[in-house]
Amino acid sequence: MAIKLIIFLLFVIIFIKSSNAANYNVITYGAKPDGRTDSTKPFLKAWASACRSAKASTIYVPKGRYLIKAAEFRGPCRNRVTLQIDGTIVAPTNYWALGNSGYWILFIKIDRLSVIGGTFDGKGAGFWACRKSGKNCPAGASSITFNWANNILISGLTSINSQQTHLVINSCNNVNVRNVKVVAPDQSPNTDGIHVQASTGVTITGVTLKTGDDCISIGPGTRNLFMNNIKCGPGHGVSIGSLGKGFNEDGVQNITLLNAVFTGSDNGVRIKSWARPSNSFVRNVLFQNIIMNNVQNPIIVDQNYCPNNQGCPRQSSGVKISQVTYRNIKGTSKTPEAVTFDCSPTNPCRGIRLHDIKLTYMNRAATSSCKNIGGTTFGVVMPKSCL
């Protein structure tokens, strides 16, 4: 009797849950899983229905390949929306088809959205070839962008061959990115893995990033960014910046990177700023428990960034860098100089802490260089500290 009662209660719970959620299958709206038929409008129709729903809703994308052109999924929505993807979203092969908006898939002004699973194929090779040839090309598109979005979960998603940045988080609050994979060739231009800017409370965990530019790039106005269990390489590392391109620019603060492995990347952990006047800043940063495997610049601060030496009077950065801690960073450098601090002559780096660093080059001690920096060391520090 007790078993029958338990089974009955389970059915009641399942019924209540199903009745409290609305489900929208993109196939029902006319999407074709053949990778050739334009399914943009069916996806947008399914989104409109889910967004209007007073109940929490799920948009379901079954297995298959779905051709989607530039699409804007706009809120606000009436309730929580989940986009569950079991298939692959494919961009047009003709890179001109995405226009000059800078976006492929754009989520904008949404609260309480979950994007679960799926593969996004940006078909970027044609665009990269156009850029390399010097021909007239469109501006290029980021694959997945979140603008002015709050309370977002991005989980189990794979992005391959984006024209430009794979995942952009801009002007958002409370975003959780987990178990995401990004793949693009190491020579693909400007294909950053994840770019965060003007956002607060972003968490990135369990991601694997193999790309042609920064694995994670951190732009102006980023606060309370937590990154854990990160695998990077190939790519240009985890970079704060470039900052200070404009004079009135919001700063970056409270940045944490834990338990990361960099393999064959151009940089490990980098802070980069333009060599020009600015009121921007970087403060309260922790890089901890990091392994470097044959990384070109394992630890680097570069405040002399100035492409073509244009627009950098006095070649001095106004960006103020302070309270940055490097703790338990070990492994191998691809170059003799494993630690580089090239700070601003007018705004020297302050409060830099090196704690238990062991970086070698060709099975011997690497070297370090310091300009315009103040700080302290703790424990064993190799290469020998120049602070």
XYZ file of C-alpha atoms in Angstrom, residues 12-364:
353
model
C 1.175 14.076 -8.878
C 4.519 15.893 -8.533
C 5.407 15.260 -12.184
C 1.952 16.439 -13.288
C 2.202 19.616 -11.219
C 5.673 20.399 -12.593
C 4.597 19.810 -16.187
C 1.477 21.912 -15.766
C 3.570 24.769 -14.383
C 5.857 24.949 -17.407
C 5.223 25.753 -21.059
C 7.211 23.928 -23.746
C 7.928 25.121 -27.266
C 9.614 22.871 -29.825
C 11.207 24.813 -32.705
C 10.202 22.025 -35.116
C 6.555 22.867 -34.373
C 7.233 26.405 -35.577
C 8.723 25.216 -38.876
C 12.431 24.799 -38.124
C 14.170 22.216 -40.329
C 17.053 20.170 -38.848
C 18.779 19.773 -42.243
C 21.446 22.502 -41.915
C 20.316 24.096 -45.197
C 16.830 25.549 -44.663
C 16.770 28.976 -43.040
C 15.245 28.400 -39.607
C 15.689 31.935 -38.271
C 12.001 32.873 -38.303
C 10.802 29.642 -36.632
C 13.339 30.168 -33.834
C 12.191 33.752 -33.349
C 8.528 32.670 -33.318
C 9.253 30.042 -30.664
C 11.080 32.695 -28.660
C 8.157 35.122 -28.927
C 5.749 32.474 -27.631
C 8.020 31.540 -24.719
C 8.707 35.162 -23.855
C 4.967 35.947 -23.717
C 4.225 32.964 -21.490
C 3.061 33.715 -17.967
C 4.511 30.329 -16.964
C 8.174 29.421 -16.907
C 8.897 28.099 -20.388
C 11.333 25.893 -22.271
C 12.284 26.243 -25.924
C 13.493 22.876 -27.166
C 15.887 22.393 -30.093
C 16.030 18.671 -31.006
C 19.037 16.928 -32.547
C 19.970 18.075 -36.041
C 21.595 21.079 -37.691
C 19.701 24.361 -37.892
C 20.738 27.208 -40.181
C 20.259 30.524 -38.395
C 21.099 33.959 -39.770
C 21.654 37.002 -37.536
C 18.962 36.751 -34.825
C 17.975 38.976 -31.908
C 16.218 37.322 -28.961
C 14.847 40.285 -27.054
C 13.258 40.640 -23.638
C 11.935 41.448 -21.221
C 10.009 38.197 -20.869
C 7.138 37.532 -18.485
C 8.784 34.580 -16.733
C 11.892 32.428 -16.702
C 12.945 31.015 -20.093
C 15.135 27.951 -20.719
C 16.659 27.305 -24.137
C 17.449 23.580 -24.221
C 19.568 22.676 -27.254
C 20.318 19.106 -28.278
C 21.241 20.082 -31.835
C 23.749 22.315 -33.636
C 23.087 25.924 -34.593
C 24.900 26.743 -37.842
C 25.779 30.159 -39.267
C 25.561 30.828 -43.015
C 28.668 29.863 -44.970
C 28.489 33.235 -46.753
C 30.002 35.530 -44.111
C 28.277 38.579 -45.650
C 24.914 37.106 -44.574
C 25.473 38.225 -40.959
C 25.844 41.860 -42.032
C 27.735 44.486 -40.048
C 25.821 44.445 -36.762
C 28.654 42.605 -35.009
C 26.267 39.894 -33.772
C 25.185 36.449 -34.846
C 23.055 35.311 -31.889
C 22.088 38.205 -29.605
C 20.208 37.968 -26.288
C 19.234 41.415 -25.081
C 17.429 42.890 -22.061
C 16.487 39.531 -20.563
C 16.148 38.423 -16.959
C 16.257 34.745 -15.846
C 17.433 32.946 -18.969
C 19.168 29.549 -19.132
C 20.943 28.356 -22.287
C 21.690 24.652 -21.886
C 23.740 22.437 -24.203
C 24.094 22.613 -27.943
C 26.831 23.492 -30.403
C 27.134 26.849 -32.173
C 29.136 26.676 -35.420
C 30.081 30.186 -36.539
C 31.567 29.037 -39.886
C 34.321 31.602 -39.443
C 36.959 30.245 -41.866
C 35.711 32.215 -44.869
C 35.662 35.448 -42.894
C 39.193 34.882 -41.548
C 40.437 34.237 -45.106
C 38.801 37.471 -46.284
C 40.520 39.414 -43.485
C 43.875 37.830 -44.271
C 43.598 38.619 -47.976
C 43.067 42.327 -47.333
C 39.854 42.371 -49.353
C 36.741 44.346 -48.480
C 35.134 42.363 -45.644
C 32.212 42.879 -43.259
C 32.883 43.918 -39.669
C 32.636 40.346 -38.409
C 30.282 38.875 -35.832
C 30.580 37.549 -32.307
C 28.786 34.208 -32.099
C 26.782 34.587 -28.862
C 26.258 37.940 -27.133
C 24.406 38.859 -23.954
C 23.646 42.589 -23.617
C 21.916 44.065 -20.546
C 20.931 40.625 -19.264
C 20.588 39.540 -15.632
C 20.443 36.182 -13.843
C 21.777 34.130 -16.733
C 22.961 30.501 -16.832
C 25.056 29.262 -19.770
C 25.845 25.572 -19.344
C 27.228 22.734 -21.456
C 27.475 24.844 -24.596
C 30.122 24.386 -27.304
C 31.146 27.185 -29.672
C 33.328 26.476 -32.692
C 34.887 28.708 -35.345
C 33.286 32.008 -34.437
C 34.001 34.825 -36.886
C 35.197 36.883 -33.923
C 34.601 36.545 -30.164
C 32.755 33.360 -29.226
C 30.851 34.524 -26.131
C 30.342 38.161 -25.077
C 28.917 39.193 -21.689
C 28.276 42.938 -21.780
C 26.492 45.103 -19.198
C 25.140 42.068 -17.350
C 24.640 41.042 -13.713
C 24.779 37.588 -12.105
C 25.913 35.392 -15.007
C 27.017 31.781 -14.485
C 29.061 30.199 -17.288
C 29.894 26.550 -16.663
C 31.166 23.541 -18.610
C 31.523 25.536 -21.819
C 33.938 24.589 -24.600
C 35.352 26.953 -27.223
C 37.361 25.796 -30.245
C 38.986 27.785 -33.066
C 42.380 27.494 -34.819
C 45.312 29.138 -33.050
C 45.843 31.534 -35.974
C 42.216 32.638 -36.271
C 42.164 36.424 -35.690
C 40.246 38.065 -32.824
C 38.460 34.864 -31.829
C 38.463 35.529 -28.079
C 36.853 32.719 -26.113
C 34.866 34.676 -23.506
C 34.813 38.478 -23.254
C 33.392 40.153 -20.140
C 32.893 43.905 -19.830
C 30.778 46.370 -17.826
C 29.380 43.409 -15.877
C 29.136 42.464 -12.205
C 28.945 39.033 -10.578
C 30.076 36.821 -13.471
C 31.240 33.276 -12.600
C 33.107 31.112 -15.128
C 33.850 27.505 -14.125
C 34.912 24.274 -15.794
C 35.589 25.740 -19.245
C 37.994 24.600 -21.950
C 39.149 27.339 -24.314
C 41.232 26.714 -27.454
C 41.288 29.737 -29.682
C 43.246 32.325 -31.684
C 43.051 35.225 -29.239
C 42.470 35.675 -25.502
C 40.933 32.647 -23.826
C 39.177 35.078 -21.478
C 39.374 38.850 -21.963
C 38.274 41.227 -19.224
C 37.216 44.690 -20.322
C 36.385 48.002 -18.633
C 33.759 48.031 -15.903
C 34.161 44.380 -14.884
C 33.611 43.770 -11.163
C 33.425 40.632 -9.010
C 34.515 38.161 -11.688
C 35.253 34.652 -10.388
C 36.964 32.074 -12.633
C 37.734 28.515 -11.524
C 38.922 25.322 -13.241
C 39.969 26.945 -16.522
C 41.876 25.208 -19.327
C 43.444 27.585 -21.858
C 45.547 26.906 -24.923
C 46.179 27.569 -27.650
C 45.275 31.222 -27.199
C 46.537 34.468 -25.686
C 45.807 33.614 -22.071
C 43.560 35.295 -19.512
C 43.886 39.022 -20.101
C 42.698 42.030 -18.168
C 42.583 44.652 -20.902
C 43.450 46.284 -23.055
C 42.419 49.097 -20.715
C 42.873 52.846 -20.933
C 42.146 53.353 -24.615
C 39.865 56.224 -23.602
C 40.495 58.768 -20.879
C 37.175 58.376 -19.044
C 36.989 54.625 -18.710
C 35.556 52.473 -15.942
C 38.056 50.355 -14.037
C 38.333 46.641 -13.233
C 38.225 45.259 -9.691
C 37.747 42.102 -7.629
C 38.980 39.565 -10.184
C 39.804 35.978 -9.122
C 41.318 33.164 -11.195
C 41.794 29.800 -9.446
C 42.931 26.361 -10.612
C 43.866 27.124 -14.215
C 46.067 25.239 -16.675
C 47.678 27.071 -19.601
C 49.147 24.918 -22.372
C 51.163 26.373 -25.241
C 49.455 29.747 -24.973
C 51.082 33.062 -25.928
C 50.428 34.400 -22.430
C 49.370 33.033 -19.080
C 47.947 35.774 -16.871
C 48.231 39.229 -18.431
C 47.289 42.797 -17.560
C 47.510 45.148 -20.526
C 46.908 48.886 -20.903
C 47.380 51.580 -23.504
C 50.333 53.926 -23.016
C 48.151 57.020 -22.898
C 46.403 59.189 -20.253
C 43.406 57.532 -18.568
C 41.589 57.510 -15.241
C 41.020 53.738 -15.394
C 42.364 51.240 -12.843
C 42.915 47.574 -11.963
C 42.731 46.554 -8.306
C 42.135 43.562 -6.044
C 43.177 40.729 -8.356
C 44.121 37.164 -7.356
C 45.786 34.597 -9.631
C 46.184 31.356 -7.653
C 46.938 27.640 -8.208
C 48.004 27.892 -11.833
C 50.047 25.527 -14.006
C 51.964 26.833 -17.019
C 52.949 24.334 -19.721
C 55.355 25.860 -22.272
C 53.733 29.297 -22.098
C 55.418 32.201 -23.881
C 54.741 34.873 -21.210
C 53.494 33.120 -18.068
C 53.161 36.311 -15.979
C 53.076 39.676 -17.730
C 51.975 43.241 -17.101
C 52.307 45.406 -20.220
C 51.440 49.081 -19.827
C 53.162 50.130 -23.037
C 50.572 48.898 -25.529
C 50.422 51.301 -28.468
C 49.860 49.769 -31.920
C 51.762 51.651 -34.633
C 52.951 54.082 -31.945
C 50.014 56.376 -32.615
C 48.035 58.403 -30.060
C 50.359 57.762 -27.120
C 51.841 61.080 -26.009
C 54.735 60.580 -23.583
C 54.254 56.796 -23.971
C 52.850 56.547 -20.432
C 49.723 54.794 -19.173
C 47.291 56.447 -16.784
C 45.836 53.097 -15.689
C 46.584 52.517 -11.995
C 47.353 48.859 -11.152
C 47.339 47.874 -7.466
C 46.790 44.955 -5.077
C 47.521 42.100 -7.489
C 48.521 38.743 -5.962
C 50.200 35.840 -7.788
C 50.165 32.699 -5.616
C 51.271 29.109 -6.300
C 52.058 29.467 -10.001
C 54.283 26.707 -11.374
C 55.446 25.208 -14.654
C 57.486 25.990 -17.744
C 58.096 29.062 -19.861
C 58.643 28.924 -23.614
C 60.952 31.947 -23.354
C 63.831 32.752 -20.974
C 61.884 35.616 -19.342
C 58.939 34.110 -17.473
C 57.911 37.136 -15.395
C 57.559 40.610 -16.937
C 56.337 43.714 -15.142
C 56.462 46.670 -17.560
C 54.477 49.209 -15.562
C 53.715 52.852 -16.184
C 56.443 55.407 -15.329
C 53.817 57.930 -14.193
C 51.529 55.418 -12.427
C 53.749 52.593 -11.114
C 52.220 49.252 -10.143
C 51.628 49.084 -6.375
C 50.929 46.290 -3.900
C 52.115 43.452 -6.165
C 52.568 40.174 -4.258
C 54.477 37.110 -5.466
C 53.885 34.035 -3.278
C 55.369 30.612 -4.126
C 56.253 30.992 -7.797
C 58.271 28.323 -9.629
C 58.714 28.851 -13.352
C 61.559 27.289 -15.333
C 62.927 27.561 -18.873
C 64.600 24.571 -20.538
C 64.982 22.827 -17.157
C 66.746 25.781 -15.572
